[in-house]
Amino acid sequence: MKYISTRGQAPTLSFEDAILAGLASDGGLYVPETLPQFSAEEIASWAGLSYQELAFKIMSPFVAGEVPDEDLRELIENTYSTFRHDAIAPLVQTAHNEFILELFQGPTLAFKDFALQFLGNLLDYVLKKRDQRVVIMGATSGDTGSAAIEGCRHSDNVDIFILHPHNRVSEVQRRQMTTVLEKNVFNIAIEGNFDDCQNMVKNSFGDQSFLPEDRQLVAVNSINWARIMAQIVYYFYAGLALGAPHRPVAFSVPTGNFGDIFAGYLAKRMGLPIDQLVVATNANDILHRCISNNDHSLHELVHSLSPSMDIMVSSNFERMLFDLYDRDGDAIKELMANFKETGKLALSEPALAKARELFTSCRLDDDAMIQVIADVWENTEYLLDPHTAIGVEAARKTRHRQDIPMVCLATAHPAKFPEAVRKAGYPQDPALPHHMADLFEREERYSVQPNDLSTVHQFIADNMR
Ligand SMILES: *Cc1c(COP(=O)(O)O)cnc(C)c1O
């Protein structure tokens, strides 16, 4: 399988090169040249497969010709062996034809483990094969950093540096990162905000001269194609469990960078009968405004109680635009250049019509979200995390058909976000799962650095192995 850029000007790459490249040289994102298609008969024949077996079926066409079958199987086996639940992605029913897909059974209690546990193993595999070492640099406001660190802590050929805003991530989130004491893991607390961290990372990718000649930076944010690919699997897994391909299914997805829901769109294109895809946003609602009002314009960032969705621009939306514009790289290049200049992007009539056929959208602010956690707790004694709550309510508000099962993706465990859960009237901090019960007693290691790029570069150069 070959990979092409959404802006049409960068070289076509192999799977492995696309994973290591991050952004394409023309500023675009890599996508597969063609999508694998599965017939209804083939999908039906997968009923009853384990999560790992299904992951192999779905991912193997994307790595064809590069990762041999037995190696892919081993990567998948290792990836999901760190999950606490045998089903990997269990389904729980919360109302008639309404299901929660628990994607928080991985080591850091958020759905990002599905992709980042896999990416960590994959990088280790590819780099060993090439006898190459790389530096991972990432910025996090919480969930991405811990999942990336957990995914890469055992990768011999990777040094990972994660920047978080000093004193501005929750204690659970900080400790999930800083109690990992492996020699290749470095947490940097920046005396600034999340944007400062992200800008440092962006600028570093643009100019990597602070690294020795034989090293490059690798991105672990959701622009990395391997992350999207790994996320397609759970849509099929849930769909099969609920009767697909014989019955259609629907999904509601709490959305930030549009990575997770984009994987759902791909599952649909690959043959899973998905009747409805709900884009659920918090007050940072650029995607909801785009789909409902054709208003994809920059607004001020709002700090919400669902912080993992607090983003102004969804980086993976460019992959969606590429398909909405019939894969016309020149058109995307122009759209994005214009957006950069004006902070606004309006879809063409045909692109908007296609987007509205594919997606429904809904926005919830903090007060509405808290009410949902309280209601679901009262009615079912099931405790939602704030991100998942937004997805559940978006589904209830926008679903087309009551007779089609609606799957709400649970993107995090409620124990990660005690503040929101308490505000909903839950009487105590929700308990962490057993394997993390001693999190607050564990030793931490991190370095506080000023909001200054050259100091951070020096720190990285001094500490990489
Ligand atoms: C990252 C994250 C999201 C948003 O996912 P995207 O792929 O960026 O849309 C939602 N919920 C939680 C808990 C997350 O960590």
Tab-separated table of C-alpha atoms and ligand atoms in Angstrom:
chain	number	residue	atom	x	y	z
A	1	MET	CA	0.000	0.000	0.000
A	2	LYS	CA	1.244	3.488	-0.899
A	3	TYR	CA	0.510	6.718	0.969
A	4	ILE	CA	-0.155	10.119	-0.593
A	5	SER	CA	-0.339	13.656	0.803
A	6	THR	CA	-3.634	15.546	1.089
A	7	ARG	CA	-1.945	18.524	-0.607
A	8	GLY	CA	-0.780	16.575	-3.608
A	9	GLN	CA	2.822	17.806	-3.830
A	10	ALA	CA	4.841	15.586	-1.477
A	11	PRO	CA	6.431	12.321	-2.572
A	12	THR	CA	4.359	9.134	-2.330
A	13	LEU	CA	5.626	7.023	0.584
A	14	SER	CA	5.529	3.444	1.791
A	15	PHE	CA	3.604	2.627	4.986
A	16	GLU	CA	6.701	2.625	7.174
A	17	ASP	CA	8.040	5.875	5.744
A	18	ALA	CA	4.643	7.548	6.161
A	19	ILE	CA	4.606	6.546	9.855
A	20	LEU	CA	8.032	8.067	10.431
A	21	ALA	CA	7.358	11.194	8.348
A	22	GLY	CA	4.534	12.757	10.350
A	23	LEU	CA	3.479	15.765	8.294
A	24	ALA	CA	4.152	15.538	4.557
A	25	SER	CA	6.759	17.923	3.131
A	26	ASP	CA	4.010	19.994	1.470
A	27	GLY	CA	2.313	20.509	4.845
A	28	GLY	CA	-0.379	17.896	4.117
A	29	LEU	CA	-1.238	14.657	5.900
A	30	TYR	CA	-0.588	11.183	4.585
A	31	VAL	CA	-3.535	8.969	3.612
A	32	PRO	CA	-3.612	5.566	1.881
A	33	GLU	CA	-3.777	5.760	-1.901
A	34	THR	CA	-6.759	3.389	-1.939
A	35	LEU	CA	-9.005	2.019	0.797
A	36	PRO	CA	-9.445	-1.715	1.293
A	37	GLN	CA	-13.067	-2.809	0.699
A	38	PHE	CA	-14.680	-5.721	2.495
A	39	SER	CA	-17.828	-7.405	1.195
A	40	ALA	CA	-20.785	-8.151	3.468
A	41	GLU	CA	-19.987	-11.893	3.164
A	42	GLU	CA	-16.421	-11.312	4.295
A	43	ILE	CA	-17.460	-9.126	7.222
A	44	ALA	CA	-20.112	-11.699	8.208
A	45	SER	CA	-17.425	-14.376	8.277
A	46	TRP	CA	-15.594	-12.426	11.017
A	47	ALA	CA	-18.419	-12.757	13.550
A	48	GLY	CA	-16.961	-14.240	16.720
A	49	LEU	CA	-13.339	-13.305	16.065
A	50	SER	CA	-11.376	-11.997	19.025
A	51	TYR	CA	-10.401	-8.326	19.005
A	52	GLN	CA	-6.836	-9.263	18.082
A	53	GLU	CA	-7.896	-11.548	15.216
A	54	LEU	CA	-10.189	-8.882	13.859
A	55	ALA	CA	-7.443	-6.247	14.131
A	56	PHE	CA	-5.258	-8.438	11.935
A	57	LYS	CA	-7.958	-8.725	9.233
A	58	ILE	CA	-8.539	-4.993	9.149
A	59	MET	CA	-4.991	-3.708	9.397
A	60	SER	CA	-3.171	-6.165	7.153
A	61	PRO	CA	-4.203	-4.566	3.798
A	62	PHE	CA	-2.774	-1.229	5.030
A	63	VAL	CA	0.674	-2.690	5.669
A	64	ALA	CA	0.679	-5.154	2.757
A	65	GLY	CA	4.102	-5.744	1.255
A	66	GLU	CA	5.961	-4.300	4.253
A	67	VAL	CA	5.036	-5.965	7.521
A	68	PRO	CA	4.804	-9.766	7.099
A	69	ASP	CA	1.641	-11.411	8.489
A	70	GLU	CA	3.329	-13.147	11.386
A	71	ASP	CA	5.055	-9.933	12.485
A	72	LEU	CA	1.785	-8.008	12.336
A	73	ARG	CA	0.072	-10.688	14.410
A	74	GLU	CA	2.804	-10.452	17.019
A	75	LEU	CA	2.618	-6.643	17.116
A	76	ILE	CA	-1.143	-6.831	17.666
A	77	GLU	CA	-0.801	-9.535	20.329
A	78	ASN	CA	1.765	-7.467	22.267
A	79	THR	CA	-0.258	-4.282	21.893
A	80	TYR	CA	-3.474	-5.527	23.424
A	81	SER	CA	-1.860	-7.745	26.071
A	82	THR	CA	-1.563	-4.623	28.250
A	83	PHE	CA	-5.361	-4.125	28.356
A	84	ARG	CA	-7.164	-5.047	31.556
A	85	HIS	CA	-10.330	-6.472	30.013
A	86	ASP	CA	-10.358	-9.699	28.005
A	87	ALA	CA	-12.801	-8.237	25.497
A	88	ILE	CA	-10.371	-5.304	24.931
A	89	ALA	CA	-13.331	-3.089	23.920
A	90	PRO	CA	-16.369	-4.263	25.942
A	91	LEU	CA	-19.916	-3.046	25.241
A	92	VAL	CA	-22.270	-2.010	28.049
A	93	GLN	CA	-25.950	-1.221	27.543
A	94	THR	CA	-27.286	2.012	29.064
A	95	ALA	CA	-30.743	2.316	27.466
A	96	HIS	CA	-32.882	0.643	24.824
A	97	ASN	CA	-30.627	0.170	21.808
A	98	GLU	CA	-28.001	2.455	23.353
A	99	PHE	CA	-24.570	1.045	24.113
A	100	ILE	CA	-21.330	2.330	25.589
A	101	LEU	CA	-18.167	1.028	23.940
A	102	GLU	CA	-15.604	1.092	26.746
A	103	LEU	CA	-12.386	2.177	25.111
A	104	PHE	CA	-10.661	2.942	28.419
A	105	GLN	CA	-9.441	-0.518	29.394
A	106	GLY	CA	-5.851	0.190	28.325
A	107	PRO	CA	-2.965	1.163	30.619
A	108	THR	CA	-3.689	4.926	30.761
A	109	LEU	CA	-7.507	4.699	30.896
A	110	ALA	CA	-8.229	6.573	27.653
A	111	PHE	CA	-8.987	5.390	24.131
A	112	LYS	CA	-5.655	6.764	22.944
A	113	ASP	CA	-4.067	3.543	24.234
A	114	PHE	CA	-5.617	1.643	21.308
A	115	ALA	CA	-3.514	3.597	18.878
A	116	LEU	CA	-0.464	4.533	20.924
A	117	GLN	CA	0.245	1.097	22.363
A	118	PHE	CA	0.220	-0.092	18.769
A	119	LEU	CA	2.314	2.805	17.456
A	120	GLY	CA	4.944	2.260	20.176
A	121	ASN	CA	5.320	-1.395	19.252
A	122	LEU	CA	5.309	-0.607	15.554
A	123	LEU	CA	8.021	2.059	15.872
A	124	ASP	CA	10.171	-0.310	17.876
A	125	TYR	CA	9.744	-2.958	15.171
A	126	VAL	CA	10.470	-0.652	12.218
A	127	LEU	CA	13.433	1.089	13.872
A	128	LYS	CA	15.080	-2.181	14.886
A	129	LYS	CA	14.704	-3.469	11.355
A	130	ARG	CA	16.379	-0.299	10.055
A	131	ASP	CA	18.903	-0.021	12.871
A	132	GLN	CA	17.755	3.557	13.380
A	133	ARG	CA	17.140	5.694	16.475
A	134	VAL	CA	14.624	8.541	16.682
A	135	VAL	CA	13.455	11.211	19.091
A	136	ILE	CA	9.770	11.587	19.845
A	137	MET	CA	8.700	15.045	20.864
A	138	GLY	CA	5.119	15.795	21.799
A	139	ALA	CA	2.983	18.310	23.658
A	140	THR	CA	0.115	17.251	25.843
A	141	SER	CA	-2.716	18.746	27.807
A	142	GLY	CA	-3.220	15.358	29.417
A	143	ASP	CA	-4.208	12.100	27.738
A	144	THR	CA	-1.915	11.968	24.705
A	145	GLY	CA	1.268	12.327	26.717
A	146	SER	CA	0.609	9.477	29.102
A	147	ALA	CA	-0.586	7.156	26.342
A	148	ALA	CA	2.471	7.976	24.203
A	149	ILE	CA	4.861	7.434	27.114
A	150	GLU	CA	3.175	4.172	28.022
A	151	GLY	CA	3.382	3.094	24.371
A	152	CYS	CA	7.101	3.884	24.006
A	153	ARG	CA	8.589	3.141	27.434
A	154	HIS	CA	9.956	-0.200	26.236
A	155	SER	CA	11.151	0.986	22.810
A	156	ASP	CA	14.938	0.713	22.817
A	157	ASN	CA	15.385	2.887	19.742
A	158	VAL	CA	13.211	5.775	20.912
A	159	ASP	CA	13.862	8.632	23.307
A	160	ILE	CA	10.606	10.328	24.172
A	161	PHE	CA	10.266	13.932	25.402
A	162	ILE	CA	6.773	15.063	26.401
A	163	LEU	CA	6.044	18.704	27.203
A	164	HIS	CA	3.149	19.586	29.480
A	165	PRO	CA	2.150	22.980	30.907
A	166	HIS	CA	3.541	23.223	34.462
A	167	ASN	CA	0.778	23.032	37.109
A	168	ARG	CA	-1.934	22.978	34.429
A	169	VAL	CA	-2.635	19.270	34.018
A	170	SER	CA	-4.573	17.297	36.609
A	171	GLU	CA	-2.596	15.399	39.212
A	172	VAL	CA	-3.771	12.031	37.884
A	173	GLN	CA	-2.702	13.011	34.390
A	174	ARG	CA	0.689	14.325	35.539
A	175	ARG	CA	1.418	11.290	37.645
A	176	GLN	CA	0.484	8.927	34.833
A	177	MET	CA	3.354	10.489	32.884
A	178	THR	CA	5.917	11.326	35.544
A	179	THR	CA	5.885	8.016	37.412
A	180	VAL	CA	7.233	6.213	34.358
A	181	LEU	CA	10.923	6.063	35.238
A	182	GLU	CA	12.458	4.333	32.228
A	183	LYS	CA	15.718	5.839	30.975
A	184	ASN	CA	14.270	6.819	27.599
A	185	VAL	CA	11.315	8.780	29.036
A	186	PHE	CA	11.584	12.524	29.756
A	187	ASN	CA	8.788	14.716	31.053
A	188	ILE	CA	9.277	18.446	30.697
A	189	ALA	CA	6.975	20.793	32.601
A	190	ILE	CA	7.010	24.083	30.695
A	191	GLU	CA	6.403	27.329	32.561
A	192	GLY	CA	3.671	28.318	30.127
A	193	ASN	CA	0.354	27.065	28.773
A	194	PHE	CA	-0.518	24.221	26.422
A	195	ASP	CA	-0.224	26.426	23.333
A	196	ASP	CA	3.334	27.337	24.332
A	197	CYS	CA	4.147	23.622	24.550
A	198	GLN	CA	2.522	22.888	21.218
A	199	ASN	CA	4.268	25.786	19.499
A	200	MET	CA	7.628	24.542	20.744
A	201	VAL	CA	6.921	21.123	19.283
A	202	LYS	CA	5.732	22.569	15.966
A	203	ASN	CA	8.787	24.792	15.644
A	204	SER	CA	11.078	21.908	16.498
A	205	PHE	CA	9.643	19.779	13.691
A	206	GLY	CA	10.200	22.702	11.327
A	207	ASP	CA	13.873	23.068	12.260
A	208	GLN	CA	15.531	19.916	13.588
A	209	SER	CA	19.081	21.295	13.557
A	210	PHE	CA	19.309	20.883	17.348
A	211	LEU	CA	19.503	17.129	16.806
A	212	PRO	CA	22.574	15.214	15.628
A	213	GLU	CA	22.660	14.258	11.917
A	214	ASP	CA	21.552	10.669	12.482
A	215	ARG	CA	18.383	11.536	14.432
A	216	GLN	CA	14.969	12.761	13.377
A	217	LEU	CA	11.824	13.733	15.230
A	218	VAL	CA	8.783	11.458	14.990
A	219	ALA	CA	5.248	12.652	15.709
A	220	VAL	CA	2.895	10.711	17.927
A	221	ASN	CA	-0.070	13.057	17.693
A	222	SER	CA	-3.077	11.896	15.729
A	223	ILE	CA	-1.717	13.095	12.392
A	224	ASN	CA	0.271	9.837	12.488
A	225	TRP	CA	-1.548	7.459	10.147
A	226	ALA	CA	-0.871	4.367	12.276
A	227	ARG	CA	-3.077	5.836	14.996
A	228	ILE	CA	-6.066	6.243	12.699
A	229	MET	CA	-5.568	2.775	11.254
A	230	ALA	CA	-5.600	1.086	14.662
A	231	GLN	CA	-8.821	2.891	15.584
A	232	ILE	CA	-10.812	1.539	12.634
A	233	VAL	CA	-10.831	-1.879	14.286
A	234	TYR	CA	-13.139	-1.115	17.207
A	235	TYR	CA	-15.887	0.183	14.939
A	236	PHE	CA	-15.973	-3.219	13.238
A	237	TYR	CA	-15.696	-5.006	16.573
A	238	ALA	CA	-18.718	-3.211	18.033
A	239	GLY	CA	-20.635	-3.447	14.758
A	240	LEU	CA	-20.152	-7.215	14.531
A	241	ALA	CA	-21.199	-7.666	18.155
A	242	LEU	CA	-24.471	-5.857	17.424
A	243	GLY	CA	-25.402	-7.768	14.289
A	244	ALA	CA	-23.561	-6.075	11.417
A	245	PRO	CA	-23.334	-6.581	8.504
A	246	HIS	CA	-26.908	-7.948	8.648
A	247	ARG	CA	-28.071	-4.943	10.685
A	248	PRO	CA	-26.839	-1.357	10.411
A	249	VAL	CA	-25.304	0.386	13.434
A	250	ALA	CA	-24.745	4.016	14.456
A	251	PHE	CA	-21.907	5.673	16.392
A	252	SER	CA	-21.570	8.821	18.468
A	253	VAL	CA	-18.018	10.082	18.920
A	254	PRO	CA	-16.717	12.762	21.327
A	255	THR	CA	-14.508	14.718	18.961
A	256	GLY	CA	-11.430	16.909	19.265
A	257	ASN	CA	-8.857	16.475	16.524
A	258	PHE	CA	-11.239	14.432	14.342
A	259	GLY	CA	-8.995	11.349	14.508
A	260	ASP	CA	-11.406	8.985	16.189
A	261	ILE	CA	-14.451	9.874	14.103
A	262	PHE	CA	-12.382	9.835	10.924
A	263	ALA	CA	-11.589	6.189	11.694
A	264	GLY	CA	-15.358	5.605	11.906
A	265	TYR	CA	-15.861	7.211	8.513
A	266	LEU	CA	-13.173	4.921	7.087
A	267	ALA	CA	-14.882	1.869	8.598
A	268	LYS	CA	-18.034	2.892	6.751
A	269	ARG	CA	-16.173	3.321	3.463
A	270	MET	CA	-14.549	-0.080	3.971
A	271	GLY	CA	-17.933	-1.800	4.128
A	272	LEU	CA	-19.343	-1.585	7.668
A	273	PRO	CA	-23.018	-0.563	7.379
A	274	ILE	CA	-23.006	2.606	9.507
A	275	ASP	CA	-26.314	4.433	9.376
A	276	GLN	CA	-25.244	7.508	11.329
A	277	LEU	CA	-22.014	9.086	12.595
A	278	VAL	CA	-22.486	11.756	15.266
A	279	VAL	CA	-19.764	14.379	15.740
A	280	ALA	CA	-20.088	15.408	19.406
A	281	THR	CA	-18.204	18.530	20.499
A	282	ASN	CA	-17.895	20.615	23.658
A	283	ALA	CA	-17.945	24.440	23.595
A	284	ASN	CA	-14.941	24.308	21.263
A	285	ASP	CA	-17.349	23.613	18.463
A	286	ILE	CA	-15.627	24.421	15.164
A	287	LEU	CA	-16.681	21.056	13.708
A	288	HIS	CA	-20.288	21.429	14.790
A	289	ARG	CA	-20.403	24.947	13.348
A	290	CYS	CA	-18.843	23.703	10.122
A	291	ILE	CA	-21.323	20.893	9.584
A	292	SER	CA	-24.441	22.719	10.790
A	293	ASN	CA	-23.687	26.223	9.516
A	294	ASN	CA	-20.751	25.978	7.114
A	295	ASP	CA	-18.832	28.112	9.607
A	296	HIS	CA	-15.339	26.693	10.023
A	297	SER	CA	-13.796	29.779	11.604
A	298	LEU	CA	-11.372	30.222	14.504
A	299	HIS	CA	-12.891	31.152	17.838
A	300	GLU	CA	-11.142	31.770	21.139
A	301	LEU	CA	-10.277	28.544	23.014
A	302	VAL	CA	-12.652	27.700	25.877
A	303	HIS	CA	-11.282	25.751	28.854
A	304	SER	CA	-13.948	23.152	29.543
A	305	LEU	CA	-14.450	20.243	31.918
A	306	SER	CA	-13.761	17.909	28.967
A	307	PRO	CA	-10.204	19.176	28.388
A	308	SER	CA	-9.147	16.484	25.925
A	309	MET	CA	-11.525	18.050	23.412
A	310	ASP	CA	-10.379	21.628	24.029
A	311	ILE	CA	-8.898	22.372	20.639
A	312	MET	CA	-9.449	25.224	18.219
A	313	VAL	CA	-8.695	23.491	14.908
A	314	SER	CA	-9.047	19.754	14.260
A	315	SER	CA	-5.890	18.610	12.548
A	316	ASN	CA	-7.359	15.465	10.999
A	317	PHE	CA	-10.236	17.347	9.396
A	318	GLU	CA	-7.905	17.959	6.465
A	319	ARG	CA	-8.029	14.230	5.730
A	320	MET	CA	-11.814	14.490	5.585
A	321	LEU	CA	-11.688	17.578	3.388
A	322	PHE	CA	-9.471	15.693	0.956
A	323	ASP	CA	-12.248	13.139	0.409
A	324	LEU	CA	-15.025	15.763	0.434
A	325	TYR	CA	-13.174	17.460	-2.432
A	326	ASP	CA	-12.789	14.206	-4.394
A	327	ARG	CA	-9.119	13.921	-3.423
A	328	ASP	CA	-8.136	17.111	-5.242
A	329	GLY	CA	-4.808	18.018	-3.571
A	330	ASP	CA	-4.635	21.424	-5.271
A	331	ALA	CA	-8.038	22.387	-3.904
A	332	ILE	CA	-6.966	21.386	-0.366
A	333	LYS	CA	-3.726	23.304	-0.670
A	334	GLU	CA	-5.664	26.418	-1.592
A	335	LEU	CA	-8.314	25.937	1.121
A	336	MET	CA	-5.697	25.486	3.821
A	337	ALA	CA	-3.570	28.418	2.674
A	338	ASN	CA	-6.661	30.571	2.733
A	339	PHE	CA	-7.636	29.300	6.184
A	340	LYS	CA	-4.171	30.087	7.507
A	341	GLU	CA	-4.452	33.624	6.200
A	342	THR	CA	-8.049	34.468	7.164
A	343	GLY	CA	-8.920	32.033	9.988
A	344	LYS	CA	-12.003	31.036	7.972
A	345	LEU	CA	-12.881	28.146	5.716
A	346	ALA	CA	-16.185	27.713	3.872
A	347	LEU	CA	-16.968	24.415	2.159
A	348	SER	CA	-18.159	24.358	-1.451
A	349	GLU	CA	-21.826	23.401	-1.908
A	350	PRO	CA	-21.068	19.817	-3.030
A	351	ALA	CA	-18.531	19.307	-0.214
A	352	LEU	CA	-20.994	20.612	2.389
A	353	ALA	CA	-23.761	18.386	1.047
A	354	LYS	CA	-21.482	15.363	1.302
A	355	ALA	CA	-20.388	16.259	4.835
A	356	ARG	CA	-24.037	16.562	5.913
A	357	GLU	CA	-24.891	13.225	4.384
A	358	LEU	CA	-22.077	11.570	6.313
A	359	PHE	CA	-22.291	13.305	9.694
A	360	THR	CA	-24.734	14.789	12.168
A	361	SER	CA	-23.277	17.064	14.795
A	362	CYS	CA	-24.076	18.417	18.228
A	363	ARG	CA	-22.437	20.756	20.761
A	364	LEU	CA	-22.724	20.596	24.555
A	365	ASP	CA	-21.403	23.036	27.123
A	366	ASP	CA	-20.247	22.087	30.630
A	367	ASP	CA	-23.604	22.562	32.358
A	368	ALA	CA	-25.429	20.298	29.912
A	369	MET	CA	-22.643	17.724	30.149
A	370	ILE	CA	-22.799	17.616	33.962
A	371	GLN	CA	-26.539	17.048	33.780
A	372	VAL	CA	-25.960	14.008	31.542
A	373	ILE	CA	-23.490	12.416	33.967
A	374	ALA	CA	-26.037	12.944	36.753
A	375	ASP	CA	-28.982	11.566	34.735
A	376	VAL	CA	-27.206	8.452	33.514
A	377	TRP	CA	-25.879	7.764	37.009
A	378	GLU	CA	-29.347	8.137	38.473
A	379	ASN	CA	-31.037	5.928	35.884
A	380	THR	CA	-28.489	3.167	35.393
A	381	GLU	CA	-25.747	3.608	38.030
A	382	TYR	CA	-23.277	3.833	35.200
A	383	LEU	CA	-20.692	6.565	35.676
A	384	LEU	CA	-19.697	8.445	32.510
A	385	ASP	CA	-16.582	10.539	32.088
A	386	PRO	CA	-17.214	14.099	30.793
A	387	HIS	CA	-16.117	13.358	27.205
A	388	THR	CA	-18.264	10.271	26.938
A	389	ALA	CA	-21.211	12.155	28.437
A	390	ILE	CA	-21.056	14.629	25.565
A	391	GLY	CA	-21.225	11.768	23.081
A	392	VAL	CA	-24.162	10.129	24.854
A	393	GLU	CA	-26.245	13.296	24.890
A	394	ALA	CA	-25.335	14.159	21.303
A	395	ALA	CA	-26.590	10.714	20.284
A	396	ARG	CA	-29.839	11.127	22.211
A	397	LYS	CA	-30.453	14.539	20.671
A	398	THR	CA	-29.695	13.713	17.067
A	399	ARG	CA	-30.356	10.053	16.399
A	400	HIS	CA	-32.420	9.306	13.303
A	401	ARG	CA	-33.731	5.873	14.149
A	402	GLN	CA	-34.520	4.237	17.487
A	403	ASP	CA	-34.466	0.752	15.939
A	404	ILE	CA	-30.771	0.931	15.034
A	405	PRO	CA	-28.263	0.294	17.829
A	406	MET	CA	-26.424	3.478	18.818
A	407	VAL	CA	-22.892	2.948	20.063
A	408	CYS	CA	-21.453	5.795	22.151
A	409	LEU	CA	-17.675	5.682	22.304
A	410	ALA	CA	-16.440	5.950	25.903
A	411	THR	CA	-13.114	7.672	25.404
A	412	ALA	CA	-11.936	7.871	29.020
A	413	HIS	CA	-12.449	6.341	32.458
A	414	PRO	CA	-14.321	8.660	34.868
A	415	ALA	CA	-11.502	8.424	37.441
A	416	LYS	CA	-9.357	10.576	35.149
A	417	PHE	CA	-11.749	13.515	35.526
A	418	PRO	CA	-12.906	13.680	39.149
A	419	GLU	CA	-13.817	17.393	38.976
A	420	ALA	CA	-16.598	16.937	36.426
A	421	VAL	CA	-17.873	13.786	38.088
A	422	ARG	CA	-18.104	15.528	41.481
A	423	LYS	CA	-19.924	18.469	39.943
A	424	ALA	CA	-22.532	15.988	38.739
A	425	GLY	CA	-23.260	15.131	42.370
A	426	TYR	CA	-21.207	11.942	42.644
A	427	PRO	CA	-20.233	11.863	46.313
A	428	GLN	CA	-16.513	11.028	46.047
A	429	ASP	CA	-13.600	10.922	43.628
A	430	PRO	CA	-14.276	7.914	41.385
A	431	ALA	CA	-11.901	5.069	42.233
A	432	LEU	CA	-8.907	4.322	40.043
A	433	PRO	CA	-8.684	0.727	38.783
A	434	HIS	CA	-6.542	-1.659	40.856
A	435	HIS	CA	-3.393	-1.450	38.798
A	436	MET	CA	-3.243	2.290	39.464
A	437	ALA	CA	-4.472	2.369	43.032
A	438	ASP	CA	-0.992	3.331	44.304
A	439	LEU	CA	-0.495	6.098	41.709
A	440	PHE	CA	-0.327	8.794	44.370
A	441	GLU	CA	2.433	7.002	46.248
A	442	ARG	CA	4.692	6.389	43.273
A	443	GLU	CA	7.958	8.223	42.710
A	444	GLU	CA	7.783	11.014	40.118
A	445	ARG	CA	10.456	12.379	37.809
A	446	TYR	CA	10.170	15.472	35.649
A	447	SER	CA	12.054	18.599	34.820
A	448	VAL	CA	10.645	22.126	34.990
A	449	GLN	CA	11.924	24.313	32.149
A	450	PRO	CA	11.307	27.949	31.187
A	451	ASN	CA	9.110	28.819	28.236
A	452	ASP	CA	12.133	29.098	25.974
A	453	LEU	CA	12.764	26.917	22.959
A	454	SER	CA	16.562	26.954	22.949
A	455	THR	CA	16.689	25.876	26.614
A	456	VAL	CA	14.367	22.977	25.819
A	457	HIS	CA	16.443	22.011	22.778
A	458	GLN	CA	19.561	21.997	24.929
A	459	PHE	CA	17.794	19.772	27.461
A	460	ILE	CA	16.856	17.308	24.736
A	461	ALA	CA	20.337	17.284	23.208
A	462	ASP	CA	21.903	16.719	26.648
A	463	ASN	CA	19.570	13.918	27.656
A	464	MET	CA	18.947	11.814	24.554
A	465	ARG	CA	20.913	8.593	24.579
B	1	LIG	C1	-8.200	12.689	22.569
B	1	LIG	C2	-9.518	12.536	23.228
B	1	LIG	C3	-10.730	12.831	22.540
B	1	LIG	C4	-10.756	13.389	21.135
B	1	LIG	O1	-10.326	12.470	20.174
B	1	LIG	P1	-9.959	12.957	18.688
B	1	LIG	O2	-9.441	11.758	17.984
B	1	LIG	O3	-8.900	14.023	18.871
B	1	LIG	O4	-11.185	13.508	18.082
B	1	LIG	C5	-11.918	12.595	23.206
B	1	LIG	N1	-11.946	12.135	24.471
B	1	LIG	C6	-10.820	11.836	25.159
B	1	LIG	C7	-10.926	11.343	26.561
B	1	LIG	C8	-9.571	12.024	24.562
B	1	LIG	O5	-8.451	11.736	25.259
